[in-house]
Coordinates of C-alpha atoms and ligand atoms in Angstrom, one line a residue:
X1 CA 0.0 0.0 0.0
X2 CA 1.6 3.5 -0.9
X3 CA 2.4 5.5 1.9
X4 CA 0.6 9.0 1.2
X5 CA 1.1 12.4 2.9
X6 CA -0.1 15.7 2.3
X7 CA 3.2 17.6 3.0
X8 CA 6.7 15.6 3.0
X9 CA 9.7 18.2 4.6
X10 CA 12.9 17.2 3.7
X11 CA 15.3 18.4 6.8
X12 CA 15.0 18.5 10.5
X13 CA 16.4 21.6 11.3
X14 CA 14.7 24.7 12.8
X15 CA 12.7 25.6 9.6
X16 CA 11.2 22.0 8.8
X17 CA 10.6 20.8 12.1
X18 CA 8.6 24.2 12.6
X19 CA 7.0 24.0 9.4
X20 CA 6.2 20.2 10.4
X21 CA 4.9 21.4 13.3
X22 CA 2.6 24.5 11.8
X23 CA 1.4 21.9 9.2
X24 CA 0.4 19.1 11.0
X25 CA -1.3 21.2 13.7
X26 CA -3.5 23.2 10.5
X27 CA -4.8 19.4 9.9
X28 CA -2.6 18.3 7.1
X29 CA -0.6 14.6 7.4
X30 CA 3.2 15.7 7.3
X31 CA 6.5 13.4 6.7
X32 CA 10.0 14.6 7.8
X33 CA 12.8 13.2 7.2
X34 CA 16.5 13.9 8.3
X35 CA 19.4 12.3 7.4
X36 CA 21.6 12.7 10.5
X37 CA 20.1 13.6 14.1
X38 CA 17.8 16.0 14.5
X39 CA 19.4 20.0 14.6
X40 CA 22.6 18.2 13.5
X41 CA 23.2 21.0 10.7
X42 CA 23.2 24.6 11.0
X43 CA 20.2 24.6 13.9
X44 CA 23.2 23.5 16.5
X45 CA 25.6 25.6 16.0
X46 CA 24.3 29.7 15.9
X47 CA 25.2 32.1 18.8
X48 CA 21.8 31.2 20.6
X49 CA 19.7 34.3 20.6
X50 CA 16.0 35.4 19.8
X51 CA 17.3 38.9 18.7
X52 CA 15.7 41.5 16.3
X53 CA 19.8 41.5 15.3
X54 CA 20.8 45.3 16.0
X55 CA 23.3 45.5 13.4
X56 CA 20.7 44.3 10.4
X57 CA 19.9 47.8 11.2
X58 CA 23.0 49.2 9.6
X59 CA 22.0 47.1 6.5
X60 CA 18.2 48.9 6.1
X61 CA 16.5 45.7 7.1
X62 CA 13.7 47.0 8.9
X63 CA 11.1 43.6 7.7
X64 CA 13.3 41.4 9.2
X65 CA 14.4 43.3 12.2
X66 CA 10.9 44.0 13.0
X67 CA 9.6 40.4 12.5
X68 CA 12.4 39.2 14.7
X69 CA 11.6 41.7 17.3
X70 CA 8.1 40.7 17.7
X71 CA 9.1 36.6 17.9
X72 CA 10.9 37.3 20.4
X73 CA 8.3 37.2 23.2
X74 CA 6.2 35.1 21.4
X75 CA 8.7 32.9 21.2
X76 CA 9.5 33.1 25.5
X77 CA 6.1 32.7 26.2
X78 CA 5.2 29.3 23.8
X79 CA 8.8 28.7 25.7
X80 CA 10.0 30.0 28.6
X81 CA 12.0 26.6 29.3
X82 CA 14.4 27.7 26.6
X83 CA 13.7 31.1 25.8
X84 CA 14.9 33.8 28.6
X85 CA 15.3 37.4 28.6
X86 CA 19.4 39.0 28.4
X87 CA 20.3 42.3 28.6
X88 CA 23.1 43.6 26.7
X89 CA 25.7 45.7 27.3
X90 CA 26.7 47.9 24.7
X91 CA 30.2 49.9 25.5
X92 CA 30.7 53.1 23.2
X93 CA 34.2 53.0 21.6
X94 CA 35.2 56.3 20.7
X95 CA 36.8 56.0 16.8
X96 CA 34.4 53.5 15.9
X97 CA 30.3 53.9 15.7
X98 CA 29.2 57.3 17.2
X99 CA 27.4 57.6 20.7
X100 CA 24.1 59.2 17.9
X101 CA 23.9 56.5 15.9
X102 CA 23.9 53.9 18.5
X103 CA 20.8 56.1 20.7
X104 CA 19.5 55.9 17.4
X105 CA 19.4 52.6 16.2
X106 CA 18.5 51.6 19.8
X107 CA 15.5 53.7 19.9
X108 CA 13.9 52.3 16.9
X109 CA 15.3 49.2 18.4
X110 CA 13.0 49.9 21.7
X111 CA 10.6 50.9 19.3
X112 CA 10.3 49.3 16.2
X113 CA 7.6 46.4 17.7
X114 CA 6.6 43.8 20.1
X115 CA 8.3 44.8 23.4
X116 CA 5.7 45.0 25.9
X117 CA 7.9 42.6 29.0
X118 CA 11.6 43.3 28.3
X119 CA 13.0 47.0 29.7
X120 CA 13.9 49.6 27.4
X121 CA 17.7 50.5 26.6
X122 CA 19.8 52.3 29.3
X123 CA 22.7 53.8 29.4
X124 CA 25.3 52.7 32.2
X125 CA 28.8 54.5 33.2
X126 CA 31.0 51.9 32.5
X127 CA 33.9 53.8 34.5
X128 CA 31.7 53.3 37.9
X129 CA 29.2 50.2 37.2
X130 CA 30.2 46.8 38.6
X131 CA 29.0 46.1 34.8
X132 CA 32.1 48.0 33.1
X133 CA 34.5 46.2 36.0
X134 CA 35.4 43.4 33.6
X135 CA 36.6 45.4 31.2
X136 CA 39.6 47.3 29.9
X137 CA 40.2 49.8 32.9
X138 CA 40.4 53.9 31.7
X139 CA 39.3 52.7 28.3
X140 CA 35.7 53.3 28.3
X141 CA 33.2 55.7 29.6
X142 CA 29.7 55.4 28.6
X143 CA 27.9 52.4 27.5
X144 CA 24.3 51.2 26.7
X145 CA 22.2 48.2 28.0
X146 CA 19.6 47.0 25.9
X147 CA 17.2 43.5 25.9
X148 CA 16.8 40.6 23.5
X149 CA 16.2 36.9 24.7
X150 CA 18.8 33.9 24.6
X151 CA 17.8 30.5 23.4
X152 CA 18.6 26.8 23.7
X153 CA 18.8 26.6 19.8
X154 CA 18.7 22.2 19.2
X155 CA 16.3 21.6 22.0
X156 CA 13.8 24.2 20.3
X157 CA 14.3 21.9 17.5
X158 CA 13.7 19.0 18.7
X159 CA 10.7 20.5 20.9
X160 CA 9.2 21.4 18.3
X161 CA 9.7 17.7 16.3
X162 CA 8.2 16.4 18.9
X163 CA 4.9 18.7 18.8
X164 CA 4.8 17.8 15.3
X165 CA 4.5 14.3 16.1
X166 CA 2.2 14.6 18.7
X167 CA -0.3 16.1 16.5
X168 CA 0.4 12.8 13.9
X169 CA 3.7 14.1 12.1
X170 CA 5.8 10.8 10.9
X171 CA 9.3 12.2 11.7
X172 CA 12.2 9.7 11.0
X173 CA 15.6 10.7 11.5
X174 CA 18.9 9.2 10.1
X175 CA 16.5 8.7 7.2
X176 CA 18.0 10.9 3.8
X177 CA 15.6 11.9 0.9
X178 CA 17.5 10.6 -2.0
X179 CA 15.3 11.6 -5.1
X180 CA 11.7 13.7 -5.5
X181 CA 10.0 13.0 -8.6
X182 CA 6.5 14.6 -9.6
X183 CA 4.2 13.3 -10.8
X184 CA 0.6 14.1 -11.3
X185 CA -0.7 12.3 -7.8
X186 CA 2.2 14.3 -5.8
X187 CA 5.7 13.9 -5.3
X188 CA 7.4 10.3 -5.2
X189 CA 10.1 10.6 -2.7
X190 CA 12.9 7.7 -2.0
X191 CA 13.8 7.7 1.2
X192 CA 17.1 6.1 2.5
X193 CA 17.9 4.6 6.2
X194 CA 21.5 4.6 7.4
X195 CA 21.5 1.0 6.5
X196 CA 20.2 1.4 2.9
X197 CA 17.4 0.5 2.5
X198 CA 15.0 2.5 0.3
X199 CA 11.3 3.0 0.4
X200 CA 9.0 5.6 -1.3
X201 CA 6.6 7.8 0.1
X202 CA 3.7 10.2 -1.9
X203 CA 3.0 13.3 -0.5
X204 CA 1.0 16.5 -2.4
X205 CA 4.0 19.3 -1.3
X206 CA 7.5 19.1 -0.7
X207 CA 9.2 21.5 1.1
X208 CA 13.1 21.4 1.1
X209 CA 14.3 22.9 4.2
X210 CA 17.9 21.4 3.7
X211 CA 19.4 24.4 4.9
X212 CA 23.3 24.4 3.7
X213 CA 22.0 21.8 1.7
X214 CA 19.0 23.1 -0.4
X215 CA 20.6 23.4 -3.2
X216 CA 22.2 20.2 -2.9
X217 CA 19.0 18.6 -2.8
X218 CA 17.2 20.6 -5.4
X219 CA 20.4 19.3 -7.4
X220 CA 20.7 15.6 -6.8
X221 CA 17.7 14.6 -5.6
X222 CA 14.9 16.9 -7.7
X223 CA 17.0 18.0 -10.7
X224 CA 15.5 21.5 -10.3
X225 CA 17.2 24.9 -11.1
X226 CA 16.0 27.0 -9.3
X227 CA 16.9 31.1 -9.3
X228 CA 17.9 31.3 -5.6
X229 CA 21.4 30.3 -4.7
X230 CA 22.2 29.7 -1.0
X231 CA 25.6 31.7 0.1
X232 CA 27.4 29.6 2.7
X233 CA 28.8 31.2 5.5
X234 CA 30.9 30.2 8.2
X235 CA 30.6 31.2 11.7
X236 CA 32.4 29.6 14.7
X237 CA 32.1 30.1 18.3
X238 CA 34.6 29.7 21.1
X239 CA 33.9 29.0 24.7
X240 CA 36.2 29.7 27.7
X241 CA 36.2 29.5 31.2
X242 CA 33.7 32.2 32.9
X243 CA 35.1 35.7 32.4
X244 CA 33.5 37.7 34.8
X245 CA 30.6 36.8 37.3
X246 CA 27.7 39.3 36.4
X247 CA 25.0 37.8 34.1
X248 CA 24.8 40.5 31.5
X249 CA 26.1 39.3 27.9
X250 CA 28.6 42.1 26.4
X251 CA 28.4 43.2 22.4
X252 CA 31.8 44.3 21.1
X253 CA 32.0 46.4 17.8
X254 CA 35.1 45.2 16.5
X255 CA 37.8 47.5 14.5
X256 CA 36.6 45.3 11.4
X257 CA 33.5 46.9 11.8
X258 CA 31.9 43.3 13.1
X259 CA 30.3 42.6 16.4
X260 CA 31.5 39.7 18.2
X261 CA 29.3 38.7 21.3
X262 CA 30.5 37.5 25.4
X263 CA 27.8 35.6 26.6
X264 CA 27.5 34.2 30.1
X265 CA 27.1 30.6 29.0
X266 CA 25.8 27.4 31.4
X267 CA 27.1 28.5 34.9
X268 CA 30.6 28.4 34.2
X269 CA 31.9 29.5 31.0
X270 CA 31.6 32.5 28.7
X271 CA 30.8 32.0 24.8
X272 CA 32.6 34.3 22.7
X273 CA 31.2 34.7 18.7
X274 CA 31.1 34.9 15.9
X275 CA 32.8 34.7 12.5
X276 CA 31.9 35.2 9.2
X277 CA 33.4 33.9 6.0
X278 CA 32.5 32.2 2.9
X279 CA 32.5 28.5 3.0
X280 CA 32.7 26.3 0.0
X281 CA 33.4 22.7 1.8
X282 CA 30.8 20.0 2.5
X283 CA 28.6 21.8 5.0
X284 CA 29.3 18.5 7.5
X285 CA 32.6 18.8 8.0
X286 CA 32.6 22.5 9.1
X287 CA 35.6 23.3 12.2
X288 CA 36.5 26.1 13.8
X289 CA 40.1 27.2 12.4
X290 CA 42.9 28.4 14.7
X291 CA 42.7 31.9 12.9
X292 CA 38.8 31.9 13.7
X293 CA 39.9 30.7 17.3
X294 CA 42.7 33.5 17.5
X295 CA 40.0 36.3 15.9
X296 CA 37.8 35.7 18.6
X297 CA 40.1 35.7 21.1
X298 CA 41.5 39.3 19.9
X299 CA 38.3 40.8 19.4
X300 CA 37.1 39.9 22.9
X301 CA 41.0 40.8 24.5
X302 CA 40.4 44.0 23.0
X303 CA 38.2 44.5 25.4
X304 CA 38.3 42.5 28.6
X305 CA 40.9 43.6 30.9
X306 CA 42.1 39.7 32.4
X307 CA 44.2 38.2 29.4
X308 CA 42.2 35.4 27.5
X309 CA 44.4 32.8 25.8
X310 CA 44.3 29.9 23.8
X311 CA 44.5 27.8 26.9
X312 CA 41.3 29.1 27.8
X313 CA 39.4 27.6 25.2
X314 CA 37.6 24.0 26.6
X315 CA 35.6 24.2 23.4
X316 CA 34.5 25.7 20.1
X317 CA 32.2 24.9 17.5
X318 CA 31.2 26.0 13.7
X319 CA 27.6 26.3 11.6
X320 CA 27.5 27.5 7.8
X321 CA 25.0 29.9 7.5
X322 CA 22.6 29.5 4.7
X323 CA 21.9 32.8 3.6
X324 CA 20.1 33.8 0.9
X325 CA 22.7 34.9 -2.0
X326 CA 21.9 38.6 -2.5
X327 CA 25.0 39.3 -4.3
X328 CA 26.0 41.6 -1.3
X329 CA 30.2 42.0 -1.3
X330 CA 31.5 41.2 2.3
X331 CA 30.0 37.8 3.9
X332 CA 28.9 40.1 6.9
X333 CA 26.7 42.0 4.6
X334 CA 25.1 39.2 3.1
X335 CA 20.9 39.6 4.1
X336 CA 20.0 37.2 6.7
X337 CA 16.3 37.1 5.5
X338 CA 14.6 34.4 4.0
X339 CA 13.4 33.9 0.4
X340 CA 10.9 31.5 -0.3
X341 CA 11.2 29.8 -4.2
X342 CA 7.7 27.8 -4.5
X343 CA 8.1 25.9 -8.1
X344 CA 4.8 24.8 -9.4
X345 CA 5.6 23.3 -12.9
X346 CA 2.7 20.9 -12.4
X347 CA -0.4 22.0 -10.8
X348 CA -1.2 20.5 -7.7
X349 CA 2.4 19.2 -6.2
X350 CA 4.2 22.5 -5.3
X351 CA 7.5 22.6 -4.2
X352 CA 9.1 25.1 -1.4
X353 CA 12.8 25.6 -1.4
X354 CA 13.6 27.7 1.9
X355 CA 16.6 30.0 1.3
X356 CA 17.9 32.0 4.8
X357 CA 16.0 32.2 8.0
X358 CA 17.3 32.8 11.9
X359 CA 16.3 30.6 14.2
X360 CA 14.6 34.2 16.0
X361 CA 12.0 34.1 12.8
X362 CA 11.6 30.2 12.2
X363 CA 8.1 30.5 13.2
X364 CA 7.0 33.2 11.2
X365 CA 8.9 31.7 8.1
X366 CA 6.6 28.9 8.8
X367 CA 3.8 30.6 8.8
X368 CA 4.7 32.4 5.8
X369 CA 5.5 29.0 3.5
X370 CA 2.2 27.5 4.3
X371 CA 0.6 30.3 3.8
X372 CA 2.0 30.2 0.2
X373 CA 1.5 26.1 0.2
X374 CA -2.1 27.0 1.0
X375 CA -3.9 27.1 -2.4
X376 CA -2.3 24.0 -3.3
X377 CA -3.6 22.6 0.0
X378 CA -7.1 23.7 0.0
X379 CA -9.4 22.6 3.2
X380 CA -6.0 23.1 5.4
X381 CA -6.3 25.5 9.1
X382 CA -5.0 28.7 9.7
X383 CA -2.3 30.0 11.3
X384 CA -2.2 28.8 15.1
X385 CA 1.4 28.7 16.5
X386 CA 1.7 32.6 17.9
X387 CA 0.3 31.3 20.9
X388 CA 0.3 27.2 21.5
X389 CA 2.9 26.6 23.9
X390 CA 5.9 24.0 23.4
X391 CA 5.8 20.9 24.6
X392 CA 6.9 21.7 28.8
X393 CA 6.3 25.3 28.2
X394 CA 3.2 25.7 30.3
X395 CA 4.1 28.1 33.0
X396 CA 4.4 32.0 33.4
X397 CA 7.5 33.6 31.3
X398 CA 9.0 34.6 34.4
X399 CA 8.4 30.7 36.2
X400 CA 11.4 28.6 35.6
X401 CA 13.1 29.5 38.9
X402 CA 9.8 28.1 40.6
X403 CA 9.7 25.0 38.2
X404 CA 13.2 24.3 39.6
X405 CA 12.5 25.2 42.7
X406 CA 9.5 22.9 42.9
X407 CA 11.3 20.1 41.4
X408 CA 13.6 20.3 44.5
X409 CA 10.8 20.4 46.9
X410 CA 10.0 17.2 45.3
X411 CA 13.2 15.5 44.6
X412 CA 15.1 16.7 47.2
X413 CA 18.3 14.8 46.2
X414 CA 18.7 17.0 43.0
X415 CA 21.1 20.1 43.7
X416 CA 19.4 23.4 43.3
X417 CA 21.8 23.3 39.9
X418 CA 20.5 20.2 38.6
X419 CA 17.1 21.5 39.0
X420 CA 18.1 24.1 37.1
X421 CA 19.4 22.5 34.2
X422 CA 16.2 20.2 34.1
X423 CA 13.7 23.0 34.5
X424 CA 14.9 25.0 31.3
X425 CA 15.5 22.0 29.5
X426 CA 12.2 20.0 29.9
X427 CA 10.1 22.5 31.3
X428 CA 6.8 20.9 33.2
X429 CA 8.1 17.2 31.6
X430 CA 10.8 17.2 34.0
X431 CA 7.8 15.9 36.1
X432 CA 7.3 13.0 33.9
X433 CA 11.1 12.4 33.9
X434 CA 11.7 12.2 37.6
X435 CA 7.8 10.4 38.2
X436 CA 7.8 9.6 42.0
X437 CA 12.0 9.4 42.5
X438 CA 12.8 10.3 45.9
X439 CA 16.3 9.1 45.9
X440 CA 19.2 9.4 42.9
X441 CA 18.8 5.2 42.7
X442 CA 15.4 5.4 41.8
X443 CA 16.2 7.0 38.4
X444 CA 17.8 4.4 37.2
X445 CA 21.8 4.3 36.5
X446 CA 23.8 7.3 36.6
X447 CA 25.8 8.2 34.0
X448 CA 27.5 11.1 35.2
X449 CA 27.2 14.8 35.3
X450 CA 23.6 14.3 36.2
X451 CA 22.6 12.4 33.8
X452 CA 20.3 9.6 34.9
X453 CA 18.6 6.7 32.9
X454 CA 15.4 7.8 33.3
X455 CA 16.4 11.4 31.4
X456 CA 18.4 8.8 28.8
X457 CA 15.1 7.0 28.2
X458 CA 13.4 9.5 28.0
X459 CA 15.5 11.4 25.2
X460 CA 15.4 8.1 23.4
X461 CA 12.0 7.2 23.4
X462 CA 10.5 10.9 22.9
X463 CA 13.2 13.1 21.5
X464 CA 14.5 10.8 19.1
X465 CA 18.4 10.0 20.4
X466 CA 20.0 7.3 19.5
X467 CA 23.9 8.4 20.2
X468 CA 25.6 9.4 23.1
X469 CA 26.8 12.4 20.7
X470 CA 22.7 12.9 20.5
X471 CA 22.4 13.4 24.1
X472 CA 25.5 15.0 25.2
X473 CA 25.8 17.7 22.7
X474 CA 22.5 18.4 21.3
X475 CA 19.9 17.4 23.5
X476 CA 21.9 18.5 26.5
X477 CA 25.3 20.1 26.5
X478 CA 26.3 17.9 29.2
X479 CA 29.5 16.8 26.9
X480 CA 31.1 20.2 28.3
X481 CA 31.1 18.2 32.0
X482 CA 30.8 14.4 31.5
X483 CA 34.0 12.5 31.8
X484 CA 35.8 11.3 28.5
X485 CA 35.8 7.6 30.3
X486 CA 32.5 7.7 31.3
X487 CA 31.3 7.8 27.4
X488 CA 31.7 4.5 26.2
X489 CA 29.1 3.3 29.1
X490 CA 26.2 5.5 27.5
X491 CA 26.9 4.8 24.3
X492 CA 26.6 0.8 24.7
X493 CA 23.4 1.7 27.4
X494 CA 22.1 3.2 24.2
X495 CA 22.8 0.8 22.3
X496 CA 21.5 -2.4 24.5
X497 CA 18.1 0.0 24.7
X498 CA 17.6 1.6 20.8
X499 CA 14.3 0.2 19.8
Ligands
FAD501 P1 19.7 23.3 9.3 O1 19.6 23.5 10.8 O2 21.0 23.1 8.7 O3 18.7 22.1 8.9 C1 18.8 21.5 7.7 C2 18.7 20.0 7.9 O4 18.5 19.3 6.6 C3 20.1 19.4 8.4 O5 19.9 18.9 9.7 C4 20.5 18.4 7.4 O6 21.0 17.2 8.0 C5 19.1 18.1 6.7 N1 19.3 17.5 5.3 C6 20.0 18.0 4.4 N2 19.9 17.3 3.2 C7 19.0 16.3 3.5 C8 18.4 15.2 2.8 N3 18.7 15.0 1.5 N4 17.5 14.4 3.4 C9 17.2 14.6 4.7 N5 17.7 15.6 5.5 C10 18.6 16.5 4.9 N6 19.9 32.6 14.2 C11 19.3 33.3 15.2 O7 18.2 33.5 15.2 N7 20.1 33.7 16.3 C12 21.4 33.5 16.4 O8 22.0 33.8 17.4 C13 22.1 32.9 15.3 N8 23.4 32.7 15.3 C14 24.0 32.1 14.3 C15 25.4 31.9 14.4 C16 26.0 31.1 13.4 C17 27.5 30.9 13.5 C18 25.3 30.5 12.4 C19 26.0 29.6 11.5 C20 23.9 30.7 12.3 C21 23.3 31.5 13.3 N9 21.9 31.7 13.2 C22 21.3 32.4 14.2 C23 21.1 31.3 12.1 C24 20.4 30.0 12.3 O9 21.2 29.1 13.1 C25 20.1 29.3 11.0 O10 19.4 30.2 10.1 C26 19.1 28.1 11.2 O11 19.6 27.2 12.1 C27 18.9 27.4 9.8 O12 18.1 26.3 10.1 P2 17.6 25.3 8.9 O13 16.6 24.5 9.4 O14 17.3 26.1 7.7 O15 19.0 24.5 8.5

């Protein structure tokens, strides 16, 4: 029997699962398939913010800015598990950007839409206030402090994967699309499992939300030209030990006339990004290089007053950005909005190609591509997402501290830090998680750094991990604290349990 679908997504990054998501919750039966782990491409590895992205402003892109304004309190409260507020502080550097134009771009920042919970912009004396102590002493005077909203990028992902399947989304992952082929019943696509073996599925619409990979798809798989090119970009990230103890995140204009980002970053370390440069290599294989590394580490030493060094660094990690090729000179400049190419060669099986997108606007951008798919999907709902919480996400924005809080009232084994870390990941289904466990052993084994059976099991059998690599650096960043040694011991628990 063929296996039909209305919609088949081909990607499980930000974009398709929250298109996956939009569509299967408007009524329509939705396939997605992704060929490693879920957020395993570019949906890992960006800086982590819901931001309207203050220096798009610079660049006259008022749509986007606004758009990306406006998600970013929808987006805390459908999540306020992994969405939080962060204020910024912004020092004036006397020879680059003048004190006018940065009141001026952060007043239509404060004002261009959607801020009705986050404070307005500031101004702070950076010679007096404990938040200029970190930095370079005598070098600056006045500085600004404005809002936007950090995010845990991969588990917003997956979240939203798993929303799509519990309103009847198939979603298979280590499953690659290999060829689409219209036809006049839809498109045929040939799907491939990690251990080959091929199956087709039907479905009306395709959307290819590939992301570095769109055009390889609409290459090799649809033999489609399309007009859009994607412009790959890299951008890496460095983490080092904490730098400074406030919780404020710091945005450096750098001499280059970037901004590079200092973000207080899981309790003990600082995350310091990012970089942008044209990338030409297989978007997989994507590494931070040592001149990245030693960029980052100038930019930021340019204005921290303790010395950062390469010794510093316990981590770092690189995305390509798939921007939409606007022809723009610098990779910086490059738009970071999304174009939409809908081919329609044969009436009736559309197909989307998704070019750009932030993960501050995936929602909208979903909106926006069934909105287009619509016509060729008559009978389907209308927009609902702007306000259905994520799965956990049912509690005030401001409630996570008394999620943790409560956990510990009812766990009291769990440090006040492991609450912490469970609350803004799972939200309300840390409840489910830790059922009735009054004592560490009732959770099952314990692999380390906190992490228990019972949070294994449950990242297998609902947020589909199947490697250790799944759950220690995407569904969790508990990689940055586990034990080398202690590895091996998930990995073949995970193995003994894949189902
Ligand atoms: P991806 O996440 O790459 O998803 C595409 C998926 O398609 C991949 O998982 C891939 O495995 C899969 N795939 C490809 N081919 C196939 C196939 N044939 N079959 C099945 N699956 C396939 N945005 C923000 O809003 N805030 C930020 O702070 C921010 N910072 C960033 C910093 C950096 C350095 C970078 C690189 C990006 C940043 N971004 C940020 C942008 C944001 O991360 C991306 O726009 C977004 O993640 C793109 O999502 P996507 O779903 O389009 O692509």
């Amino acid at each position: 029997m063929e296996e039909r679908y209305d919609l088949a997504v081909i990607g499980g990054g930000i974009n398709g699962c929250g298109i996956a998501r939009d569509a299967a919750g408007r009524g329509l039966k939705v396939h997605l398939c992704e060929m490693n782990d879920l957020a395993s491409g570019t949906s890992s590895w960006s800086t982590k913010l819901v931001h309207g992205g203050l220096r798009y402003l610079e660049y006259y892109e008022f749509r986007l800015v606004r758009e990306a304004l406006i998600e970013r309190e929808v987006l805390w409260r459908m999540a306020p598990h992994l969405v939080s507020p962060l204020r910024f502080v912004l020092p004036h550097h006397a020879g680059l950007r003048p004190a006018w134009l940065l009141r001026l771009g952060l007043f239509l920042y404060d004002h261009l839409g959607g801020r009705k919970l986050l404070p307005p912009t500031s101004v702070v004396d950076l010679a007096r206030d404990p938040r200029g102590a970190p930095l370079k002493k005598g070098m600056f005077g006045k500085g600004f402090e404005y809002s936007d909203c950090r995010v845990d990028d991969t588990r917003l992902t997956v979240l939203n994967a798993r929303d799509a399947a519990d309103r009847g989304a198939t979603i298979e992952t280590r499953t690659r699309a290999v060829a689409a082929v219209r036809g006049a019943d839809g498109w045929r696509v040939t799907l491939e499992t990690r251990d080959g073996v091929r199956r087709e599925i039907v479905a009306r619409a395709l959307v290819n939300a590939a992301g570095p990979w769109v055009s390889r798809v609409l290459g090799e798989a649809v033999k489609l030209e399309t007009k859009s090119k994607v412009r790959l970009v890299q951008g890496s990230h460095i983490v080092v030990r904490k730098l400074y103890d406030h919780d404020r995140c710091y945005i450096f204009q750098n001499t280059d006339g970037r901004i590079v980002f200092a973000i207080p970053y899981l309790d003990d370390f600082t995350l310091i990004g990012t970089t942008d440069r044209d990338y030409s290599g297989d978007p997989a294989e994507v590494r931070a290089t040592e001149e990245e590394i030693s960029y980052l580490l100038d930019a930021a030493g340019a204005y921290f007053e303790a010395p950062i060094v390469r010794g510093d660094v316990v981590w770092s990690f690189s995305g390509v950005r798939p921007l939409y090729d606007d022809g723009a000179g610098e990779a910086k400049a490059a738009t970071r909005d999304y174009v939409f190419e809908l081919d329609t060669a044969v009436a009736g099986a559309p197909l989307l190609s998704i070019f750009g997108g932030k993960i501050t606007t995936y929602r909208r951008l979903a909106e926006h591509a069934l909105a287009d798919l619509a016509p060729h999907l008559p009978g389907m709902g209308g927009a609902w997402t702007a306000k259905a919480g994520l799965p956990g996400g049912d509690f005030a924005v401001d409630g996570v501290r008394a999620l943790a809080a409560d956990l510990v009232a009812r766990h009291p084994f769990l440090s006040t830090r492991e609450a912490a870390r469970l609350a803004g990941a799972y939200g309300t289904t840390a409840h489910a998680i830790l059922g009735t466990a009054t004592r560490r052993e009732d959770l099952g084994r314990d692999f380390g750094a906190g992490l228990g059976e019972a949070e294994v099991r449950h990242l297998m059998t609902r947020e589909w991990a199947r490697t250790a690599d799944d759950v220690l650096w995407r569904r969790s960043k508990l990689g940055l604290f586990m034990p080398k040694d202690a590895i091996p011991a998930l990995e073949a628990f995970m193995a003994a349990n894949a189902g």
